[in-house]
Short mmCIF file of C-alpha atoms in Angstrom, two decimals:
data_model
loop_
_atom_site.label_atom_id
_atom_site.label_comp_id
_atom_site.label_asym_id
_atom_site.label_seq_id
_atom_site.Cartn_x
_atom_site.Cartn_y
_atom_site.Cartn_z
CA MET A 1 30.56 59.11 -44.70
CA SER A 2 32.86 58.44 -47.63
CA GLY A 3 31.59 57.99 -51.16
CA THR A 4 32.47 54.30 -51.00
CA GLY A 5 30.39 53.83 -47.84
CA LYS A 6 27.39 55.56 -49.41
CA ARG A 7 27.64 53.34 -52.47
CA TRP A 8 27.67 50.21 -50.29
CA LEU A 9 24.65 51.42 -48.31
CA LYS A 10 22.84 52.05 -51.58
CA ARG A 11 23.70 48.56 -52.84
CA ILE A 12 22.54 46.99 -49.58
CA GLY A 13 19.29 48.94 -49.77
CA LEU A 14 18.72 47.83 -53.36
CA ALA A 15 19.46 44.22 -52.41
CA LEU A 16 16.98 44.35 -49.53
CA ALA A 17 14.35 45.93 -51.77
CA LEU A 18 14.92 43.19 -54.34
CA LEU A 19 14.55 40.49 -51.66
CA VAL A 20 11.30 42.05 -50.44
CA ALA A 21 10.01 42.22 -54.01
CA LEU A 22 10.96 38.59 -54.64
CA ALA A 23 9.28 37.49 -51.41
CA ALA A 24 6.12 39.41 -52.33
CA ALA A 25 6.14 37.87 -55.82
CA ALA A 26 6.61 34.40 -54.34
CA LEU A 27 3.69 34.93 -51.93
CA PHE A 28 1.50 36.17 -54.76
CA ALA A 29 2.45 33.23 -57.00
CA GLY A 30 1.91 30.76 -54.17
CA ASP A 31 -1.49 32.24 -53.40
CA GLN A 32 -2.55 31.96 -57.04
CA LEU A 33 -1.38 28.34 -57.16
CA ALA A 34 -3.30 27.65 -53.94
CA ARG A 35 -6.53 29.08 -55.37
CA HIS A 36 -6.11 26.96 -58.48
CA LYS A 37 -5.35 23.85 -56.46
CA MET A 38 -8.41 24.35 -54.25
CA GLN A 39 -10.63 24.39 -57.33
CA ARG A 40 -9.17 21.33 -59.01
CA LYS A 41 -11.35 18.26 -59.57
CA VAL A 42 -10.32 14.98 -57.96
CA ASP A 43 -11.86 12.04 -59.77
CA VAL A 44 -12.39 9.19 -57.33
CA LYS A 45 -14.47 6.17 -58.27
CA VAL A 46 -16.42 4.81 -55.32
CA GLY A 47 -19.31 2.42 -55.01
CA GLY A 48 -20.49 3.59 -51.61
CA VAL A 49 -21.01 1.27 -48.68
CA ALA A 50 -24.56 0.17 -47.95
CA PHE A 51 -26.64 2.32 -45.61
CA ARG A 52 -27.32 0.51 -42.35
CA ASP A 53 -29.95 1.22 -39.76
CA ASP A 54 -29.50 -1.63 -37.28
CA PRO A 55 -28.73 -0.81 -33.64
CA ALA A 56 -25.40 -2.69 -33.66
CA ALA A 57 -24.07 -0.62 -36.56
CA ILE A 58 -25.30 2.65 -35.05
CA GLU A 59 -23.66 1.85 -31.71
CA ARG A 60 -20.37 0.88 -33.35
CA GLY A 61 -20.52 4.12 -35.34
CA ARG A 62 -21.18 6.11 -32.18
CA TYR A 63 -18.04 4.63 -30.64
CA LEU A 64 -15.93 5.38 -33.71
CA PHE A 65 -17.25 8.95 -33.89
CA ALA A 66 -16.44 9.52 -30.22
CA SER A 67 -13.00 7.86 -30.21
CA ARG A 68 -11.43 8.51 -33.62
CA GLY A 69 -11.11 12.27 -33.62
CA CYS A 70 -14.44 13.26 -35.22
CA VAL A 71 -15.68 15.19 -32.18
CA ASP A 72 -12.61 17.43 -32.15
CA CYS A 73 -13.61 19.04 -35.45
CA HIS A 74 -17.35 18.39 -35.60
CA GLY A 75 -18.35 18.55 -31.94
CA ALA A 76 -19.91 15.90 -29.75
CA HIS A 77 -23.31 16.42 -31.39
CA GLY A 78 -22.03 16.85 -34.96
CA GLY A 79 -22.90 20.54 -35.24
CA GLY A 80 -19.32 21.64 -35.88
CA ALA A 81 -16.52 22.97 -33.69
CA MET A 82 -13.60 25.38 -33.85
CA PHE A 83 -10.54 23.15 -34.05
CA LEU A 84 -7.83 25.78 -34.37
CA ASP A 85 -7.64 29.53 -33.78
CA ASP A 86 -4.05 30.63 -33.29
CA GLY A 87 -4.86 34.34 -33.01
CA LYS A 88 -2.61 35.02 -36.00
CA GLY A 89 -5.10 34.59 -38.80
CA MET A 90 -5.36 30.81 -38.92
CA ARG A 91 -8.83 29.56 -38.05
CA ILE A 92 -10.18 26.09 -38.82
CA ALA A 93 -13.61 24.81 -37.84
CA GLY A 94 -15.37 21.64 -38.84
CA PRO A 95 -18.85 21.92 -40.36
CA ASN A 96 -22.21 20.65 -39.20
CA ILE A 97 -22.46 17.01 -40.28
CA SER A 98 -25.60 16.13 -38.31
CA PRO A 99 -28.90 15.60 -40.14
CA GLY A 100 -31.15 18.55 -40.70
CA PRO A 101 -31.04 22.21 -41.80
CA GLY A 102 -27.61 23.84 -41.97
CA SER A 103 -25.83 20.54 -42.43
CA VAL A 104 -23.26 20.19 -45.20
CA VAL A 105 -24.15 16.51 -45.61
CA ALA A 106 -27.85 16.97 -46.34
CA GLY A 107 -28.73 14.74 -49.26
CA TYR A 108 -25.44 12.82 -49.17
CA THR A 109 -25.60 9.53 -51.04
CA ALA A 110 -23.69 6.43 -49.95
CA ALA A 111 -21.02 7.32 -52.54
CA ASP A 112 -20.79 10.90 -51.22
CA TRP A 113 -20.16 9.65 -47.69
CA GLU A 114 -17.43 7.27 -48.81
CA ARG A 115 -15.80 9.88 -51.03
CA ALA A 116 -15.68 12.45 -48.21
CA ILE A 117 -14.63 10.21 -45.32
CA ARG A 118 -12.32 7.77 -47.06
CA HIS A 119 -10.90 10.01 -49.81
CA GLY A 120 -11.16 13.61 -48.60
CA VAL A 121 -13.23 14.72 -51.60
CA ASN A 122 -16.61 16.47 -51.53
CA PRO A 123 -19.59 15.56 -53.75
CA ALA A 124 -18.55 18.22 -56.28
CA GLY A 125 -15.20 16.45 -56.71
CA ARG A 126 -13.08 19.05 -54.92
CA ALA A 127 -10.55 18.25 -52.23
CA LEU A 128 -11.53 18.88 -48.63
CA MET A 129 -8.86 21.16 -47.20
CA VAL A 130 -8.76 19.86 -43.64
CA MET A 131 -10.00 16.32 -43.20
CA PRO A 132 -7.87 13.46 -41.77
CA SER A 133 -8.95 11.04 -44.48
CA GLU A 134 -5.50 9.47 -44.53
CA ASP A 135 -6.55 7.93 -41.20
CA TYR A 136 -10.07 7.00 -42.28
CA ASN A 137 -8.95 5.75 -45.70
CA ARG A 138 -8.11 2.42 -44.05
CA LEU A 139 -11.43 1.81 -42.31
CA THR A 140 -13.05 -1.50 -43.11
CA ASP A 141 -16.29 -1.31 -45.07
CA ASP A 142 -18.16 -2.41 -41.94
CA ASP A 143 -16.67 0.37 -39.83
CA LEU A 144 -17.27 2.99 -42.52
CA ALA A 145 -20.89 1.84 -42.83
CA ALA A 146 -21.24 1.94 -39.03
CA LEU A 147 -19.82 5.47 -38.81
CA VAL A 148 -22.20 6.68 -41.52
CA ALA A 149 -25.10 4.92 -39.76
CA HIS A 150 -24.40 6.88 -36.59
CA LEU A 151 -24.09 10.18 -38.48
CA ARG A 152 -27.36 9.60 -40.31
CA HIS A 153 -29.21 8.81 -37.07
CA MET A 154 -27.84 11.65 -34.92
CA PRO A 155 -30.38 14.23 -33.72
CA PRO A 156 -30.18 17.42 -35.81
CA ALA A 157 -27.76 19.95 -34.34
CA LYS A 158 -27.31 23.66 -34.95
CA GLY A 159 -24.23 24.67 -36.91
CA GLY A 160 -22.94 25.92 -40.21
CA GLY A 161 -20.35 25.28 -42.84
CA PRO A 162 -16.62 24.80 -42.52
CA VAL A 163 -14.21 27.60 -41.64
CA VAL A 164 -10.80 27.44 -43.31
CA GLU A 165 -8.96 30.73 -42.94
CA LEU A 166 -5.27 30.51 -43.76
CA PRO A 167 -2.78 33.39 -43.60
CA LEU A 168 -1.12 34.33 -46.89
CA PRO A 169 2.20 32.57 -46.09
CA VAL A 170 0.33 29.36 -45.25
CA ARG A 171 -1.68 29.57 -48.47
CA ALA A 172 1.57 30.06 -50.39
CA PHE A 173 3.07 27.00 -48.67
CA TYR A 174 0.02 25.03 -49.78
CA GLY A 175 0.24 26.41 -53.30
CA PHE A 176 3.88 25.36 -53.64
CA GLY A 177 3.12 21.86 -52.32
CA LEU A 178 4.80 22.26 -48.93
CA MET A 179 1.42 21.47 -47.36
CA GLN A 180 -1.16 19.05 -48.70
CA ASP A 181 -4.92 18.90 -48.57
CA ALA A 182 -6.76 15.74 -47.55
CA ALA A 183 -7.07 14.23 -51.02
CA ALA A 184 -3.38 14.70 -51.85
CA LYS A 185 -2.24 12.54 -48.92
CA ILE A 186 -4.09 9.39 -49.97
CA ASP A 187 -3.52 6.42 -52.21
CA HIS A 188 -7.01 6.44 -53.68
CA ALA A 189 -6.48 3.02 -55.25
CA ARG A 190 -5.79 1.40 -51.87
CA PRO A 191 -8.42 -1.25 -51.08
CA PRO A 192 -10.25 -1.07 -47.73
CA GLU A 193 -8.78 -2.93 -44.78
CA GLN A 194 -10.12 -6.41 -44.22
CA PRO A 195 -12.02 -7.08 -40.99
CA VAL A 196 -9.93 -8.08 -37.98
CA ALA A 197 -11.36 -9.62 -34.84
CA GLU A 198 -11.22 -7.27 -31.85
CA GLY A 199 -8.74 -8.31 -29.20
CA VAL A 200 -5.38 -7.47 -27.69
CA THR A 201 -3.53 -8.73 -30.75
CA LEU A 202 -0.95 -7.34 -33.17
CA LYS A 203 -3.43 -7.42 -36.06
CA HIS A 204 -6.07 -5.46 -34.20
CA GLY A 205 -3.41 -3.08 -32.87
CA ALA A 206 -2.19 -2.42 -36.42
CA TYR A 207 -5.77 -1.57 -37.44
CA VAL A 208 -6.21 0.82 -34.52
CA ALA A 209 -2.83 2.46 -35.32
CA ASN A 210 -4.23 3.68 -38.64
CA MET A 211 -5.76 6.57 -36.68
CA CYS A 212 -2.25 7.78 -35.77
CA LEU A 213 -0.84 8.12 -39.30
CA GLY A 214 -1.98 11.67 -40.01
CA CYS A 215 0.15 13.19 -37.23
CA HIS A 216 2.81 10.57 -36.52
CA GLY A 217 3.59 9.63 -40.13
CA ALA A 218 3.40 6.49 -42.23
CA LYS A 219 6.17 4.84 -40.18
CA LEU A 220 4.80 6.22 -36.88
CA ASN A 221 8.20 7.75 -36.06
CA GLY A 222 6.83 11.26 -35.59
CA GLY A 223 8.18 14.59 -36.76
CA LYS A 224 6.60 17.86 -37.82
CA ILE A 225 2.80 17.58 -37.99
CA PRO A 226 1.73 18.21 -41.60
CA GLY A 227 -0.32 21.40 -41.87
CA GLY A 228 0.07 22.30 -38.21
CA PRO A 229 0.97 25.83 -37.06
CA PRO A 230 4.70 26.56 -36.70
CA ASP A 231 4.46 26.66 -32.89
CA TRP A 232 3.01 23.15 -32.61
CA PRO A 233 5.45 20.62 -31.15
CA SER A 234 6.63 17.72 -33.30
CA ALA A 235 4.65 14.50 -33.11
CA ALA A 236 6.31 11.92 -30.89
CA ASN A 237 8.19 8.93 -32.21
CA LEU A 238 5.89 5.98 -31.47
CA THR A 239 8.44 3.29 -32.31
CA PRO A 240 10.36 1.59 -29.48
CA GLY A 241 13.82 2.68 -28.44
CA GLU A 242 15.70 4.92 -26.06
CA GLY A 243 14.45 8.49 -26.08
CA THR A 244 11.27 7.79 -28.06
CA GLY A 245 7.78 8.57 -26.85
CA MET A 246 7.10 4.90 -26.21
CA ALA A 247 10.06 4.61 -23.84
CA ARG A 248 7.81 6.13 -21.15
CA TYR A 249 5.20 3.38 -21.49
CA ALA A 250 6.75 0.03 -20.70
CA ASP A 251 3.36 -1.53 -20.05
CA ALA A 252 -0.20 -1.05 -21.25
CA GLU A 253 -1.35 0.29 -17.87
CA ALA A 254 0.84 3.38 -18.24
CA PHE A 255 -0.41 3.81 -21.80
CA LEU A 256 -4.02 3.62 -20.64
CA LYS A 257 -3.37 6.35 -18.07
CA LEU A 258 -1.97 8.58 -20.80
CA PHE A 259 -5.12 8.18 -22.91
CA LYS A 260 -7.43 8.87 -19.97
CA SER A 261 -5.50 11.78 -18.43
CA GLY A 262 -3.61 13.40 -21.31
CA THR A 263 -0.50 13.58 -19.15
CA ARG A 264 2.83 11.75 -19.18
CA PRO A 265 3.95 9.58 -16.25
CA ASP A 266 5.83 12.60 -14.85
CA GLY A 267 2.61 14.64 -14.83
CA THR A 268 3.42 16.96 -17.73
CA PRO A 269 0.60 17.48 -20.24
CA VAL A 270 0.89 16.23 -23.82
CA GLN A 271 0.07 19.03 -26.25
CA VAL A 272 -2.04 18.92 -29.43
CA MET A 273 -3.18 15.27 -29.19
CA PRO A 274 -7.00 14.94 -29.34
CA PHE A 275 -7.57 13.54 -25.87
CA GLY A 276 -11.23 14.53 -26.04
CA SER A 277 -11.51 11.56 -28.39
CA LEU A 278 -8.67 9.36 -27.19
CA ARG A 279 -10.06 9.05 -23.67
CA GLU A 280 -13.15 7.43 -25.19
CA MET A 281 -11.14 4.55 -26.67
CA SER A 282 -11.84 1.13 -25.20
CA ASP A 283 -9.27 -0.66 -23.07
CA THR A 284 -9.05 -3.34 -25.76
CA ASP A 285 -8.18 -0.81 -28.47
CA VAL A 286 -5.58 0.94 -26.32
CA ARG A 287 -3.95 -2.29 -25.16
CA ALA A 288 -3.84 -3.63 -28.73
CA LEU A 289 -2.32 -0.35 -29.94
CA HIS A 290 0.35 -0.50 -27.23
CA LEU A 291 1.18 -4.09 -28.16
CA TYR A 292 1.52 -3.18 -31.83
CA LEU A 293 3.63 -0.05 -31.26
CA LYS A 294 6.02 -2.02 -29.05
CA SER A 295 6.45 -4.55 -31.89
CA LEU A 296 7.61 -1.99 -34.46
CA PRO A 297 11.26 -1.75 -35.50
CA PRO A 298 13.00 1.23 -33.86
CA MET A 299 13.21 4.28 -36.11
CA PRO A 300 14.93 7.66 -35.75
CA HIS A 301 12.59 10.54 -34.99
CA GLY A 302 10.95 12.06 -38.05
#
């Protein structure tokens, strides 16, 4: 090899070494930022909704717990569940939130419950890493009180604390703000939703659709799921229009079948969506949601 060729190989090697060093420095810096961000205090002023013990509230809370995604992270009995284990170092499990020993909510006050569910902040004032509070932030006070009533009256279940294991690149993404924790996604000054009568109406459908925001976005037009692994598919566009997810569901009957089966009309399974919870939704909620989604202005995907 000529002297010129050797010099170019040396330069290329130095450039590659520099890129590797820069990448390592960026990962280190991102990890340090992530650790700092995880320890920050989030000051949220809450009054706490009143504790309720009446059977109607407990039953409404049971329905919300079963149908709004809680079981996917916390298990059907509240003892916790492994939500994600991609085999590549990312493991996320919800903690035990049932009453009794081993529960992370033992001794929770009314304000603690509201802060955690509605704002994604624990009693110590630190952000919960993985909690879909952007969906629960819009619960009415009655529904939040009902959900808490159910949780407080569940039988004690075995389980432990949360598991949040993130690979170094994911932690760096979080540190640099490319991923957000629960508290960072929320307008903490937003007032609770006002009660809406249940029924197959646009208003009730809009209220039910709040549970879709975390994955499908504020405009419900889908895109990359925030915080999801790289191999997760994009969330579907739930606005009307040719080529969108809703184009497959011209009527509420087809939409109901999706929620019960987890499969599209052509028989292919829908990935990632929490059908363990969605199949528990009432016909009224699903029909109202379908009506509302069909009323939205068409939007491009993502």
